[in-house]
């Protein structure tokens, strides 16, 4: 049986988290690993549609995703989790859950500057915020607490998606998870 793990990719909206996760997922599947990508947008649509974007709701969202990721990881799946998870205490609670269950957990900070994210603006969120159509955008008018000591920091604006995924794959290999 393959070893499961949760690989949590945190960062600002449009940082490249999901793109890197899917790139890595393809490579891991080719190597025979069981892989699931727990995309934050899909989770919000299908599992946590009842939650808003208050601090409490964001914390609950992260805890639900963390529970699901831990469940998958304990059962031999590599759970790739590209979710903003803006608060350090929420991410730490997920790490502790994994520690208690014995499942491997890696925190990856996709450290793309807000200026680059707003240029990419994959979902048009930065434009909507600038136009006053939305508020509470993480990293603009809502806090983002960057990880102090992630297992890996990826600066997606200085390398290709393939290079970012390769750096993450190298970490997994180093930790005996790939």
Short mmCIF file of C-alpha atoms in Angstrom, two decimals:
data_model
loop_
_atom_site.label_atom_id
_atom_site.label_comp_id
_atom_site.label_asym_id
_atom_site.label_seq_id
_atom_site.Cartn_x
_atom_site.Cartn_y
_atom_site.Cartn_z
CA UNK A 1 0.00 0.00 0.00
CA UNK A 2 1.24 3.47 -0.80
CA UNK A 3 1.89 5.94 1.97
CA UNK A 4 -0.72 8.63 2.27
CA UNK A 5 -0.03 12.26 3.08
CA UNK A 6 -1.68 15.64 3.10
CA UNK A 7 0.12 18.31 1.12
CA UNK A 8 -1.51 21.63 1.99
CA UNK A 9 -0.77 24.44 -0.48
CA UNK A 10 -1.60 27.78 1.13
CA UNK A 11 -1.30 31.22 -0.47
CA UNK A 12 -3.23 34.18 -1.78
CA UNK A 13 -5.99 33.93 -4.41
CA UNK A 14 -4.41 33.42 -7.87
CA UNK A 15 -1.04 32.44 -6.34
CA UNK A 16 -0.92 29.21 -8.38
CA UNK A 17 -1.88 26.70 -5.67
CA UNK A 18 -4.41 24.72 -7.71
CA UNK A 19 -2.35 24.76 -10.90
CA UNK A 20 0.68 23.38 -9.05
CA UNK A 21 -1.49 20.79 -7.26
CA UNK A 22 -2.90 19.42 -10.52
CA UNK A 23 0.54 19.35 -12.13
CA UNK A 24 1.92 17.36 -9.18
CA UNK A 25 -1.16 15.10 -9.09
CA UNK A 26 -0.55 14.05 -12.69
CA UNK A 27 3.05 13.15 -11.98
CA UNK A 28 2.18 11.22 -8.81
CA UNK A 29 -0.58 9.27 -10.61
CA UNK A 30 1.87 8.32 -13.37
CA UNK A 31 4.08 6.87 -10.61
CA UNK A 32 1.19 4.79 -9.30
CA UNK A 33 0.14 6.85 -6.28
CA UNK A 34 -3.46 7.30 -5.22
CA UNK A 35 -4.09 11.04 -5.41
CA UNK A 36 -6.99 13.38 -4.76
CA UNK A 37 -6.98 17.15 -5.20
CA UNK A 38 -9.25 18.83 -2.66
CA UNK A 39 -9.75 22.08 -4.54
CA UNK A 40 -10.94 24.86 -2.24
CA UNK A 41 -13.45 26.19 -4.79
CA UNK A 42 -14.99 22.75 -5.35
CA UNK A 43 -15.13 22.08 -1.60
CA UNK A 44 -16.94 25.40 -1.09
CA UNK A 45 -19.45 24.48 -3.80
CA UNK A 46 -20.18 20.90 -2.74
CA UNK A 47 -19.30 20.48 0.95
CA UNK A 48 -19.20 23.85 2.67
CA UNK A 49 -21.70 25.96 0.73
CA UNK A 50 -23.34 26.77 4.08
CA UNK A 51 -20.31 28.79 5.16
CA UNK A 52 -19.53 32.42 4.49
CA UNK A 53 -16.22 34.25 4.74
CA UNK A 54 -16.15 35.41 8.34
CA UNK A 55 -13.11 34.40 10.35
CA UNK A 56 -15.18 31.71 12.14
CA UNK A 57 -16.57 30.34 8.86
CA UNK A 58 -13.14 30.29 7.25
CA UNK A 59 -11.81 28.38 10.27
CA UNK A 60 -14.68 25.86 10.05
CA UNK A 61 -14.07 25.45 6.32
CA UNK A 62 -10.38 24.69 6.89
CA UNK A 63 -11.19 22.23 9.70
CA UNK A 64 -13.67 20.34 7.53
CA UNK A 65 -11.19 20.13 4.69
CA UNK A 66 -8.47 19.12 7.14
CA UNK A 67 -10.65 16.29 8.45
CA UNK A 68 -11.29 15.02 4.93
CA UNK A 69 -7.60 15.28 3.99
CA UNK A 70 -6.57 13.40 7.13
CA UNK A 71 -9.11 10.66 6.38
CA UNK A 72 -7.72 10.25 2.86
CA UNK A 73 -4.08 10.39 4.01
CA UNK A 74 -4.67 7.70 6.67
CA UNK A 75 -5.98 5.49 3.87
CA UNK A 76 -2.99 5.73 1.55
CA UNK A 77 -4.05 8.68 -0.57
CA UNK A 78 -1.92 11.73 -1.33
CA UNK A 79 -4.39 14.54 -0.59
CA UNK A 80 -3.26 17.70 -2.35
CA UNK A 81 -5.08 20.64 -0.78
CA UNK A 82 -4.84 23.97 -2.64
CA UNK A 83 -6.79 26.09 -0.16
CA UNK A 84 -6.02 29.66 0.93
CA UNK A 85 -6.46 28.89 4.66
CA UNK A 86 -5.52 32.44 5.64
CA UNK A 87 -5.14 31.94 9.40
CA UNK A 88 -2.12 30.30 11.02
CA UNK A 89 -4.15 28.89 13.93
CA UNK A 90 -6.51 27.10 11.53
CA UNK A 91 -3.61 25.53 9.64
CA UNK A 92 -1.94 24.56 12.94
CA UNK A 93 -5.12 22.79 14.08
CA UNK A 94 -5.07 20.75 10.86
CA UNK A 95 -1.39 19.91 11.41
CA UNK A 96 -2.19 18.76 14.98
CA UNK A 97 -5.07 16.58 13.72
CA UNK A 98 -2.64 14.85 11.37
CA UNK A 99 -0.07 14.48 14.13
CA UNK A 100 -2.66 12.83 16.37
CA UNK A 101 -3.69 10.38 13.65
CA UNK A 102 -0.14 9.67 12.50
CA UNK A 103 -0.79 10.88 8.95
CA UNK A 104 1.98 12.78 7.18
CA UNK A 105 1.31 16.50 6.72
CA UNK A 106 3.31 19.01 4.70
CA UNK A 107 2.58 22.72 4.55
CA UNK A 108 3.61 24.44 1.34
CA UNK A 109 3.46 28.22 1.04
CA UNK A 110 2.90 29.34 -2.54
CA UNK A 111 4.43 32.73 -1.82
CA UNK A 112 3.32 34.81 -4.77
CA UNK A 113 3.24 38.58 -4.11
CA UNK A 114 -0.23 40.18 -4.12
CA UNK A 115 0.83 42.38 -7.05
CA UNK A 116 1.46 39.29 -9.20
CA UNK A 117 -1.75 37.62 -7.99
CA UNK A 118 -3.79 40.70 -8.88
CA UNK A 119 -2.26 40.72 -12.39
CA UNK A 120 -3.10 37.03 -12.85
CA UNK A 121 -6.58 37.54 -11.29
CA UNK A 122 -7.73 34.10 -12.44
CA UNK A 123 -11.28 34.50 -11.08
CA UNK A 124 -11.59 38.27 -11.42
CA UNK A 125 -11.65 38.73 -7.64
CA UNK A 126 -9.05 41.49 -7.51
CA UNK A 127 -10.91 43.47 -10.19
CA UNK A 128 -14.20 43.05 -8.32
CA UNK A 129 -12.57 44.17 -5.07
CA UNK A 130 -10.99 47.20 -6.77
CA UNK A 131 -14.39 48.12 -8.23
CA UNK A 132 -16.00 47.88 -4.79
CA UNK A 133 -18.17 44.90 -5.81
CA UNK A 134 -16.75 42.62 -3.10
CA UNK A 135 -14.90 43.04 0.16
CA UNK A 136 -13.01 40.65 2.41
CA UNK A 137 -10.51 39.60 -0.26
CA UNK A 138 -7.69 37.71 1.40
CA UNK A 139 -4.44 39.63 1.23
CA UNK A 140 -6.11 42.88 0.16
CA UNK A 141 -8.75 43.91 2.69
CA UNK A 142 -8.79 40.72 4.76
CA UNK A 143 -5.74 39.25 6.51
CA UNK A 144 -3.47 36.50 5.23
CA UNK A 145 -1.06 35.09 7.80
CA UNK A 146 1.84 33.64 5.83
CA UNK A 147 3.38 30.49 7.31
CA UNK A 148 6.43 31.28 9.43
CA UNK A 149 8.17 27.98 8.72
CA UNK A 150 6.47 25.96 5.98
CA UNK A 151 7.93 22.65 4.85
CA UNK A 152 8.46 24.31 1.47
CA UNK A 153 8.10 27.83 0.11
CA UNK A 154 7.40 28.08 -3.62
CA UNK A 155 7.77 31.41 -5.37
CA UNK A 156 5.59 30.61 -8.36
CA UNK A 157 6.25 33.97 -9.99
CA UNK A 158 9.95 33.08 -10.44
CA UNK A 159 9.56 29.59 -11.93
CA UNK A 160 7.33 27.54 -14.21
CA UNK A 161 4.46 25.41 -12.95
CA UNK A 162 6.54 22.34 -13.82
CA UNK A 163 9.49 23.63 -11.78
CA UNK A 164 7.20 24.37 -8.83
CA UNK A 165 5.67 20.88 -8.98
CA UNK A 166 9.15 19.35 -9.33
CA UNK A 167 10.34 21.15 -6.19
CA UNK A 168 7.36 19.79 -4.29
CA UNK A 169 7.93 16.29 -5.71
CA UNK A 170 11.56 16.49 -4.55
CA UNK A 171 10.37 17.29 -1.02
CA UNK A 172 7.97 14.34 -1.07
CA UNK A 173 10.79 12.09 -2.26
CA UNK A 174 13.11 13.41 0.45
CA UNK A 175 10.46 12.66 3.09
CA UNK A 176 9.84 9.13 1.73
CA UNK A 177 6.38 10.00 0.43
CA UNK A 178 6.98 9.71 -3.33
#
